[in-house]
Coordinates of C-alpha atoms in Angstrom, one line a residue:
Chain A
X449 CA 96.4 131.7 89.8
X450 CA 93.1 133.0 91.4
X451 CA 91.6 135.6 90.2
X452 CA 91.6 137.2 93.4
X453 CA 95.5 136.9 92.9
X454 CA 95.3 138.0 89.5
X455 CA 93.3 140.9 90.9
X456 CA 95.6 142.4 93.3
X457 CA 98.7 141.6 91.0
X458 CA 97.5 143.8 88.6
X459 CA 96.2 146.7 90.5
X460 CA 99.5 146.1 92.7
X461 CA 101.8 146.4 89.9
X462 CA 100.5 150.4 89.2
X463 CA 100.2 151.4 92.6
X464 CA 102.3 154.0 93.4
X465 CA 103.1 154.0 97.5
X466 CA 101.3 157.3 99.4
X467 CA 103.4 157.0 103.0
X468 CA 102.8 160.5 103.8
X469 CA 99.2 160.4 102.8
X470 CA 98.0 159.8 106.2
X471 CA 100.2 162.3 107.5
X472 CA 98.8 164.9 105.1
X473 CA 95.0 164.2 105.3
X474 CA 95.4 164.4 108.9
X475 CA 96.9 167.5 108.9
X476 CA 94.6 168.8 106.6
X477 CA 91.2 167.3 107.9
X478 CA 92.7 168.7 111.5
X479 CA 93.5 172.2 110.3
X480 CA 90.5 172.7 108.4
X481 CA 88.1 171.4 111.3
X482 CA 89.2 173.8 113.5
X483 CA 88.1 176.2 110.9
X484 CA 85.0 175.1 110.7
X485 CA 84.4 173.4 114.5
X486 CA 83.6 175.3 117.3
X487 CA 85.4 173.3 119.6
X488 CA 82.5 171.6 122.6
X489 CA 84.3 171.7 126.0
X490 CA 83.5 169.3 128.5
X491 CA 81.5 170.2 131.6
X492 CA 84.9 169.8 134.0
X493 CA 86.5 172.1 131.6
X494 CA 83.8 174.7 131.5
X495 CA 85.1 176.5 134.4
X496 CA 88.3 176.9 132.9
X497 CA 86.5 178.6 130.2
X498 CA 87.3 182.1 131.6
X499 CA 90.4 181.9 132.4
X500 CA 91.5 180.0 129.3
X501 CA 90.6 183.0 127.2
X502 CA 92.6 185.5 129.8
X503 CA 95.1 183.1 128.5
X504 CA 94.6 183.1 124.8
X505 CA 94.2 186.9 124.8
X506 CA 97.4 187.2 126.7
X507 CA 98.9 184.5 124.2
X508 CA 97.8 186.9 121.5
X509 CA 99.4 189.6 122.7
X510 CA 102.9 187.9 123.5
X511 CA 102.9 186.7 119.8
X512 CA 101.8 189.7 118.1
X513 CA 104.6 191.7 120.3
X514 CA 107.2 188.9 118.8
X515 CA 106.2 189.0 115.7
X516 CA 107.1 192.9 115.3
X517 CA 109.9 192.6 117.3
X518 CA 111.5 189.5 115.4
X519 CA 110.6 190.7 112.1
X520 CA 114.0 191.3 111.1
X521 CA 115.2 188.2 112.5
X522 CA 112.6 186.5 110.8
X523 CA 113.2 187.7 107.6
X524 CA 116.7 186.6 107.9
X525 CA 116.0 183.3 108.5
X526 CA 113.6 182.9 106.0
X527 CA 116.4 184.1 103.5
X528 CA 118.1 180.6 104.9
X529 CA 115.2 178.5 105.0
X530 CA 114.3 176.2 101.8
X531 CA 111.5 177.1 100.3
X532 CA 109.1 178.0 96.9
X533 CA 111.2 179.8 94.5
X534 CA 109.0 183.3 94.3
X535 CA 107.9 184.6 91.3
X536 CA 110.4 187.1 89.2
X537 CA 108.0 190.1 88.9
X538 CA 110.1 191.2 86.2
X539 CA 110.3 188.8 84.2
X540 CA 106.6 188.3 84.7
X541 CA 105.5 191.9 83.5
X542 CA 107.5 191.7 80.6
X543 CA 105.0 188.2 79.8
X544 CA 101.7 190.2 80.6
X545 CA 103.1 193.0 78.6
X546 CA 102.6 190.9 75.6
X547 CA 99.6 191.7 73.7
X548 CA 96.6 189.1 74.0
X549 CA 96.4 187.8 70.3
X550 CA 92.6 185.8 70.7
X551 CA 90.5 186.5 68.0
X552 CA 86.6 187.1 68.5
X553 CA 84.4 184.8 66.5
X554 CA 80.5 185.0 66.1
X555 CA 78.3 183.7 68.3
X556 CA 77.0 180.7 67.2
X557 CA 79.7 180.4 64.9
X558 CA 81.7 176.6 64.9
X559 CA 84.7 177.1 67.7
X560 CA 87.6 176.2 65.7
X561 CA 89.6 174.2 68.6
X562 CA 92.8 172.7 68.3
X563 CA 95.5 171.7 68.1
X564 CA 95.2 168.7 70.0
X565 CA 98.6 166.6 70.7
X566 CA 97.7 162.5 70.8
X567 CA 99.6 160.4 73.3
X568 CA 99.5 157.2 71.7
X569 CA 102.0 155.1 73.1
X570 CA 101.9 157.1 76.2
X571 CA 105.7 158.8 76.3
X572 CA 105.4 161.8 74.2
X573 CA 103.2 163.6 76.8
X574 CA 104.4 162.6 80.3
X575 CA 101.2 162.2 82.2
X576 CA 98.7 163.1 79.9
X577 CA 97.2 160.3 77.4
X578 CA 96.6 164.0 75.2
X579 CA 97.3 167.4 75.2
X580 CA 95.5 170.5 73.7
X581 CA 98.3 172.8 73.0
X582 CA 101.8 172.6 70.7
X583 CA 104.2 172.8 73.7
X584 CA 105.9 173.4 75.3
X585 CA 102.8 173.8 77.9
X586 CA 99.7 171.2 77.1
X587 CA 96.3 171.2 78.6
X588 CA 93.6 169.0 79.5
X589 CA 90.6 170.3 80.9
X590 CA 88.7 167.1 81.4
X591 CA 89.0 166.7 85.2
X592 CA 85.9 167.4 87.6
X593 CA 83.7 169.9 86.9
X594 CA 82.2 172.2 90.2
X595 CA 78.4 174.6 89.3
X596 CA 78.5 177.4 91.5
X597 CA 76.2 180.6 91.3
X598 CA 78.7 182.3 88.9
X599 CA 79.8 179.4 87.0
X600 CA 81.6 176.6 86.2
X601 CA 85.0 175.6 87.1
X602 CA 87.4 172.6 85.6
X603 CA 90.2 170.9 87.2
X604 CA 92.5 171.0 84.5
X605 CA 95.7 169.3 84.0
X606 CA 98.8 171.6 83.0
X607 CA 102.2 170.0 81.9
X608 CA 105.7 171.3 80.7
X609 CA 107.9 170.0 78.4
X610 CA 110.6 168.3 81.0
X611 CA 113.3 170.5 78.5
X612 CA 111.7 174.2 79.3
X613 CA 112.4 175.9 82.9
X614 CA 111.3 179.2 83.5
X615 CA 108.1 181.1 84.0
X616 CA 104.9 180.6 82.0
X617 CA 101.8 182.4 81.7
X618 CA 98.5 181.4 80.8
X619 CA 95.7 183.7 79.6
X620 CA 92.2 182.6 78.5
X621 CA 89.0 184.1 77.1
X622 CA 85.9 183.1 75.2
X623 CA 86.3 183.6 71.7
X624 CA 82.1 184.4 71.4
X625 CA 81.4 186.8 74.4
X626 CA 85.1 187.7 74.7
X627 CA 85.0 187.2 78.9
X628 CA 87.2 186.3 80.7
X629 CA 88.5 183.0 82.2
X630 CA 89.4 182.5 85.6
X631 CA 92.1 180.9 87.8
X632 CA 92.2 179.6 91.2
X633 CA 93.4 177.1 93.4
X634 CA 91.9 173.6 94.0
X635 CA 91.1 174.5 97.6
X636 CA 91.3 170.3 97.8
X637 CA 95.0 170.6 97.4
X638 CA 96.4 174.0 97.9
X639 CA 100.1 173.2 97.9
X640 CA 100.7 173.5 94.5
X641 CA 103.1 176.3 94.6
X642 CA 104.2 175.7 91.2
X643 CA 100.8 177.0 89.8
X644 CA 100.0 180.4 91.0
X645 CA 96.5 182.4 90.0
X646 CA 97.7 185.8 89.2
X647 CA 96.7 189.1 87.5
X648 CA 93.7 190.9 88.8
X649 CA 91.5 189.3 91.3
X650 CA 88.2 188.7 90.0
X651 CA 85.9 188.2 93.3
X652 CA 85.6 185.2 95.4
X653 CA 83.8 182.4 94.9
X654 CA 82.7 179.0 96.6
X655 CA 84.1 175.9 95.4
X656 CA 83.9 172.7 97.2
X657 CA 82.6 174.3 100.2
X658 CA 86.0 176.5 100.2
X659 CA 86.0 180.4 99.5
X660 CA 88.5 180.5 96.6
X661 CA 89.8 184.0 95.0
X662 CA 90.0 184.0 91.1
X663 CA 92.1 185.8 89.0
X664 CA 92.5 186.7 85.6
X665 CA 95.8 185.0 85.1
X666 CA 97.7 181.7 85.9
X667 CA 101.4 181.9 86.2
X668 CA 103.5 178.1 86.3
X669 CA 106.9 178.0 87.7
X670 CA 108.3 175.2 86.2
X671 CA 111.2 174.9 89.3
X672 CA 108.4 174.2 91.6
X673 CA 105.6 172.4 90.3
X674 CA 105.4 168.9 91.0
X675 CA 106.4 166.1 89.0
X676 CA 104.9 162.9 86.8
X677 CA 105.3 159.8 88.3
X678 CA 108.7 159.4 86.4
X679 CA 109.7 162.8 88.1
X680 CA 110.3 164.4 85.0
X681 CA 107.2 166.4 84.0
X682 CA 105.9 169.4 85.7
X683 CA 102.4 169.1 86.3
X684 CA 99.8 172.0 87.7
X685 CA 96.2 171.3 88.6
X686 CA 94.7 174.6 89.1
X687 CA 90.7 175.2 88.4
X688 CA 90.0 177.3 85.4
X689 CA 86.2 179.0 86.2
X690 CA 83.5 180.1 83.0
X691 CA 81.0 182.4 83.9
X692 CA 77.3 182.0 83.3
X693 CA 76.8 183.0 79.7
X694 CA 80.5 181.6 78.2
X695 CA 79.8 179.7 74.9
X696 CA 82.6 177.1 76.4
X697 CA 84.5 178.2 73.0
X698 CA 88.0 179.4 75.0
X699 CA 90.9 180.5 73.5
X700 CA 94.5 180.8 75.1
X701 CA 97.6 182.0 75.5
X702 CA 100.5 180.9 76.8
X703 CA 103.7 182.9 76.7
X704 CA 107.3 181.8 78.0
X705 CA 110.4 182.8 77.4
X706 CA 111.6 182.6 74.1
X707 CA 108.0 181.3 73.4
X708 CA 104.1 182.2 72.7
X709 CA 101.2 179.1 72.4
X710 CA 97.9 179.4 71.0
X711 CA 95.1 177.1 71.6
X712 CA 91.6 176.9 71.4
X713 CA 89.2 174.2 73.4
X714 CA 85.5 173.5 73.1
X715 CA 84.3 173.4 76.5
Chain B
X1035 CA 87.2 147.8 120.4
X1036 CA 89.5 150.6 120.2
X1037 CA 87.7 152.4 117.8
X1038 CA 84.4 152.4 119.5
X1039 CA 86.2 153.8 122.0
X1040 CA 87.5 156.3 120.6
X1041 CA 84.3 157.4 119.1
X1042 CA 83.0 157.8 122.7
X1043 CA 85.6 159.8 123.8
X1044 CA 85.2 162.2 120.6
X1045 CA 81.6 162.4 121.0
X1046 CA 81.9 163.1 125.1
X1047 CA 84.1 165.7 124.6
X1048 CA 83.9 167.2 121.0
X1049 CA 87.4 168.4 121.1
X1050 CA 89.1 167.2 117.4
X1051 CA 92.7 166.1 118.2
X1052 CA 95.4 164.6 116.3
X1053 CA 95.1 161.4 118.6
X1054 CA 91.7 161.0 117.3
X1055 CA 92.5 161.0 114.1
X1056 CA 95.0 158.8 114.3
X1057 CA 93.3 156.3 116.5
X1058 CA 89.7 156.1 114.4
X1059 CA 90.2 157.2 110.6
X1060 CA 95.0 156.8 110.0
X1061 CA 94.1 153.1 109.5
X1062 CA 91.7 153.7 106.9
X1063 CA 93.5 155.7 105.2
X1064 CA 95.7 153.0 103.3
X1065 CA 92.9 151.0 102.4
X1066 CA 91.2 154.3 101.2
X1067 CA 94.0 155.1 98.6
X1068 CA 93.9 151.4 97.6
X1069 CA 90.2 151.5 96.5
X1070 CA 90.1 155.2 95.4
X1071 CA 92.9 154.2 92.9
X1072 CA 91.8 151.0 91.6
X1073 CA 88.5 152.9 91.2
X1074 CA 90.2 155.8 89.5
X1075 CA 93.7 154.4 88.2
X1076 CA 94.9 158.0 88.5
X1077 CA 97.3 158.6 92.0
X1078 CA 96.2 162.4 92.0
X1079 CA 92.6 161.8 91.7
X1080 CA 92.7 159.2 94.7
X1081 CA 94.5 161.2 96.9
X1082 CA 91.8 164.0 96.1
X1083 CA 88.9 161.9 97.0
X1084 CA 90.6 160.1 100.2
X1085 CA 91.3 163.6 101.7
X1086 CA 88.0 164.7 100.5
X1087 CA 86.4 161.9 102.2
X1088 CA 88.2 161.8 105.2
X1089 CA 87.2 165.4 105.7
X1090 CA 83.5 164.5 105.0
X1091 CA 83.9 161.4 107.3
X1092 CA 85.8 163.3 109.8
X1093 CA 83.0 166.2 110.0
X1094 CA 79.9 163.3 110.5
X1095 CA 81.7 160.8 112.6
X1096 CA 79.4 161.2 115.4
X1097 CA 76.2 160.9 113.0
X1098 CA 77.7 156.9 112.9
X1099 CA 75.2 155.1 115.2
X1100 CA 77.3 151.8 114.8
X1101 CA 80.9 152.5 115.5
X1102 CA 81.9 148.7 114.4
X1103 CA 80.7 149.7 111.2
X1104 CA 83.6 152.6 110.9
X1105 CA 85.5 151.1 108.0
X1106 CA 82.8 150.3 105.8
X1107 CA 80.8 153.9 106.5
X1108 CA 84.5 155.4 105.8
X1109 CA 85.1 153.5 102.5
X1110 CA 81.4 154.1 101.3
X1111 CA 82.1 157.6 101.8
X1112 CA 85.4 156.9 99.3
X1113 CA 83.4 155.3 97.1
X1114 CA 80.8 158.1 96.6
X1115 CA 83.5 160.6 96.1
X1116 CA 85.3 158.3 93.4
X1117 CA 81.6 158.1 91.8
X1118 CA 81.3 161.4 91.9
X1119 CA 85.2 162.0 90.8
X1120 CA 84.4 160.1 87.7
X1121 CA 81.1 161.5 86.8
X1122 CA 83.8 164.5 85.6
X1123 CA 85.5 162.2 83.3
X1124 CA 88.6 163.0 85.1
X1125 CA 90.2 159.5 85.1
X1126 CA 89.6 159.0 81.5
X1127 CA 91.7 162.7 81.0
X1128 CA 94.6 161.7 83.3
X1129 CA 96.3 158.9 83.1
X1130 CA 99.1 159.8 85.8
X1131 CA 100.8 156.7 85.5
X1132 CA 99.6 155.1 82.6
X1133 CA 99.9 151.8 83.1
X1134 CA 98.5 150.4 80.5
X1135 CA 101.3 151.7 78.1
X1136 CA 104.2 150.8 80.5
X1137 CA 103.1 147.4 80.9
X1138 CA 102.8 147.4 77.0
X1139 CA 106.5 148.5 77.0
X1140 CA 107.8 146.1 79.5
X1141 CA 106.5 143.4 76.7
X1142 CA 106.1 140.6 79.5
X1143 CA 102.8 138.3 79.8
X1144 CA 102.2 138.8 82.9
X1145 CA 102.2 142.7 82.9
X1146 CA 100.3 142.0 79.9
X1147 CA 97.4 139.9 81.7
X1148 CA 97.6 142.9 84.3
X1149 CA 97.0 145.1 81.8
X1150 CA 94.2 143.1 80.5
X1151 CA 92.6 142.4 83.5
X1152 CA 92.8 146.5 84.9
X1153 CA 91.3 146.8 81.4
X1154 CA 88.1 144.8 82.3
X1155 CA 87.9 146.1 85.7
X1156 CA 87.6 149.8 84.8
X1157 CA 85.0 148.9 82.3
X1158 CA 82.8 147.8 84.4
X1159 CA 80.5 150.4 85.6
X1160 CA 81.1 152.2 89.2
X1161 CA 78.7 149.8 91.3
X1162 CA 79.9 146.5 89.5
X1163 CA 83.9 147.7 89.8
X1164 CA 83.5 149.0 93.5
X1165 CA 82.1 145.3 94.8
X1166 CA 84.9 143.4 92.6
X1167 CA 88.1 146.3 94.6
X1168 CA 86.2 145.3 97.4
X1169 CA 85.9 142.1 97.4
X1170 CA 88.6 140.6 95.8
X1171 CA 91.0 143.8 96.0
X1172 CA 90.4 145.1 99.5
X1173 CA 89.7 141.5 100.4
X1174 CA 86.6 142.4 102.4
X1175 CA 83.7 139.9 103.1
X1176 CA 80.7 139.8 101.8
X1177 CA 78.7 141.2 104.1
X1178 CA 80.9 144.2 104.6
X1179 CA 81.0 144.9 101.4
X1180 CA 77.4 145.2 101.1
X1181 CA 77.7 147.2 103.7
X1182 CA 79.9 150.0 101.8
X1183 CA 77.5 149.4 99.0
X1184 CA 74.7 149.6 101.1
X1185 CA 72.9 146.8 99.5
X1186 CA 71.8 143.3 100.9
X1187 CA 74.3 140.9 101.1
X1188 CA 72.1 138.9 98.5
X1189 CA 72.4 141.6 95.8
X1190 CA 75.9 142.0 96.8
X1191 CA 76.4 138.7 96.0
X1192 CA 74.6 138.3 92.6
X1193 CA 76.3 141.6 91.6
X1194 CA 79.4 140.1 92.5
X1195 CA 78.5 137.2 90.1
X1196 CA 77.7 139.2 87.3
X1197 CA 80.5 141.1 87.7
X1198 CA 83.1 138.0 87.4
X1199 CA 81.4 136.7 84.4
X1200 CA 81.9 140.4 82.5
X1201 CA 85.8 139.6 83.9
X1202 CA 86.1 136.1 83.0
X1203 CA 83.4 134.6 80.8
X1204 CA 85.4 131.7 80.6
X1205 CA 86.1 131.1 84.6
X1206 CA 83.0 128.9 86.4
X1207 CA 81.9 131.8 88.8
X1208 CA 82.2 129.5 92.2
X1209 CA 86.0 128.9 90.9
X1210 CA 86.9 133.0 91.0
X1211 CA 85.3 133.6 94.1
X1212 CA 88.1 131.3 96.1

């Protein structure tokens, strides 16, 4: 066999197929250049110009006059239509409501991270080759990291235990300055409705050329995060953001039903 | 042809339309995924970086002074998102997949060898890995590839080289590159 053959063989075999992929980055790279495009019209079409905004404005008008009109039939059929499971506020007070248990160490002082879960042969963690955490939620903040004005964010890697359901949230602070960590959406991929930045909203900031909002809290929805590969573990890839200053010594918390998850990570 | 004209007609009118898209930069998409994973090895990451790209590409198509040269501008642009994808260690963090361990488990030579040889490719370092997915992945020629590389096609070439002997020390060079 060729190594040319040998080449594609292998690569083949842990390819996963993307047919939607096109679909989606066109959507996206469509949607988010008409954000930031002005759209150039042609010289035939610059007469139009006048009256296509007559148009527009009139457009406006007809939809804004249907959307307060409809709004009862639209919330009807919304209660039909398929889609994110929404958060259960009550069940998600009674998680803030339990009392953030990070100690404070001296600065300077050695971060005492852990514990770290090993993957070894691969199956005990689903996606992840390791794991900072006990379960049933693990970490790994090792993806790409973004320098903005105000800090430092991290792609990182969330995954549930395939046994837990339910809602989950995740609280973080430096253990040397005591500030807080923030959450926020890869703007890259925003339709992770699983993962949801919650709590108070801690500014705006620019990430990958996207204005993202940060909050103080990250809430996981186990029904509707997406899945491994092998469709069994949830997996959440929010960015966590460190402000100018943090000692990159963070402690968290995670609390679930029936559970509460300490970790620590050197940053 | 049909891309060159379609970079006309975008750059006459400068109106962004779905046909657009899908006539210069839904083709490249495939071959995108392909090289941002065997870059990466990690199905997230490569989708990241070829919607990244393709938003990057999409925003300075008409900066392209050669519109034959579409496909190797577009998967240059890939490649210097994966580079800058792994500068953040995030492959090495996520294994989605992992196929090393799977192949371990399915205990057959071949997925083995696969193993082995994915092994050796993603040790290579970014420059010497992105010539060999070209070349012998994405099945580009030569001078293309130097193109996405943006080297001469002679340093393309002895990269190539030493590139195949880090793979296969025991393979005569002129042999792998059938």
């Amino acid at each position: 066999m060729s190594l040319r053959a040998e080449i594609h063989d292998a690569i083949d075999e842990v390819t996963p197929p993307a047919p939607m992929l096109a679909s989606r980055v066109g959507a996206y790279v469509l949607a988010e250049d008409r954000v930031v495009r002005r759209p150039r019209l042609g010289t035939w079409m610059r007469p139009l110009r006048g009256m296509a905004g007559v148009l527009a404005a009139a457009l406006v008008v007809v939809l804004l006059a249907g959307l307060v009109l409809g709004g009862r039939l639209w919330r009807d059929w919304n209660s039909t239509v398929t889609r994110p499971m929404p958060i259960n506020h009550t069940q998600l007070k009674a998680l803030e409501a339990r009392p953030l248990n990070l100690p404070l160490i001296d600065a300077g002082a050695a971060c005492p991270a852990g514990p770290i879960l090993e993957s070894p042969s691969g199956s005990e963690l689903g996606p992840l080759a390791y794991g900072d955490g006990v379960g049933p939620v693990y970490a790994q903040g090792t993806g790409p990291r973004y320098a903005t004005g105000w800090g430092t964010y991290i792609l990182t890697a969330y995954v549930v235990r395939p046994t837990f359901t339910g809602l989950i949230l995740i609280r973080a602070r430096d253990l040397q300055t005591n500030q807080v960590v923030v959450f926020a959406h890869n703007p890259l991929n925003k339709n992770y409705y699983g993962a949801i930045p919650n709590g108070d909203m801690a500014g705006t900031d620019f990430v990958l050329e996207h204005k993202v909002p940060k909050y103080t809290e990250l809430a996981l929805q186990t029904e509707n995060m997406y899945r491994d590969l092998a469709g069994l573990w949830p997996v959440a890839v929010p960015l966590q953001g460190f402000s100018k200053g943090s000692s990159g010594c963070i402690g968290f918390q995670v609390d679930g039903t029936g559970f509460t998850e300490h970790f620590v990570v050197s940053y | 042809m049909e891309q060159v004209a379609g970079i006309d007609v975008l750059d006459m009118s400068g109106a962004a339309s779905e046909h657009d898209f899908g006539d210069l930069l839904r083709p490249l998409i495939e071959p995108g995924f392909r090289l941002a994973f065997a870059m990466l090895h990690d199905p997230q990451a490569a989708e990241d970086v070829v919607q990244d790209a393709s938003f990057t590409a999409w925003r300075k198509l008409a900066r392209l002074d050669d519109p034959s040269r579409l496909r190797a501008w577009f998967l240059g642009v890939v490649a210097n998102k994966c580079r800058n994808a792994r500068r953040g260690r995030w492959r090495a963090a996520v294994n989605i997949g992992l196929p090393d361990e799977l192949t371990v488990v399915s205990n057959e030579e071949r997925s083995l060898q696969g193993a082995d040889l994915r092994r050796a490719v993603a040790r290579l370092n970014h420059d010497d890995r992105l010539v060999v997915v070209l070349y012998f992945y994405l099945d580009m020629p030569l001078d293309e590839v130097a193109a996405v590389v943006g080297t001469s096609v002679a340093a393309t070439r002895a990269r190539l080289y030493r590139s195949v002997r880090r793979l296969r020390p025991d393979v005569a060079v002129q042999e792998a590159l059938k």
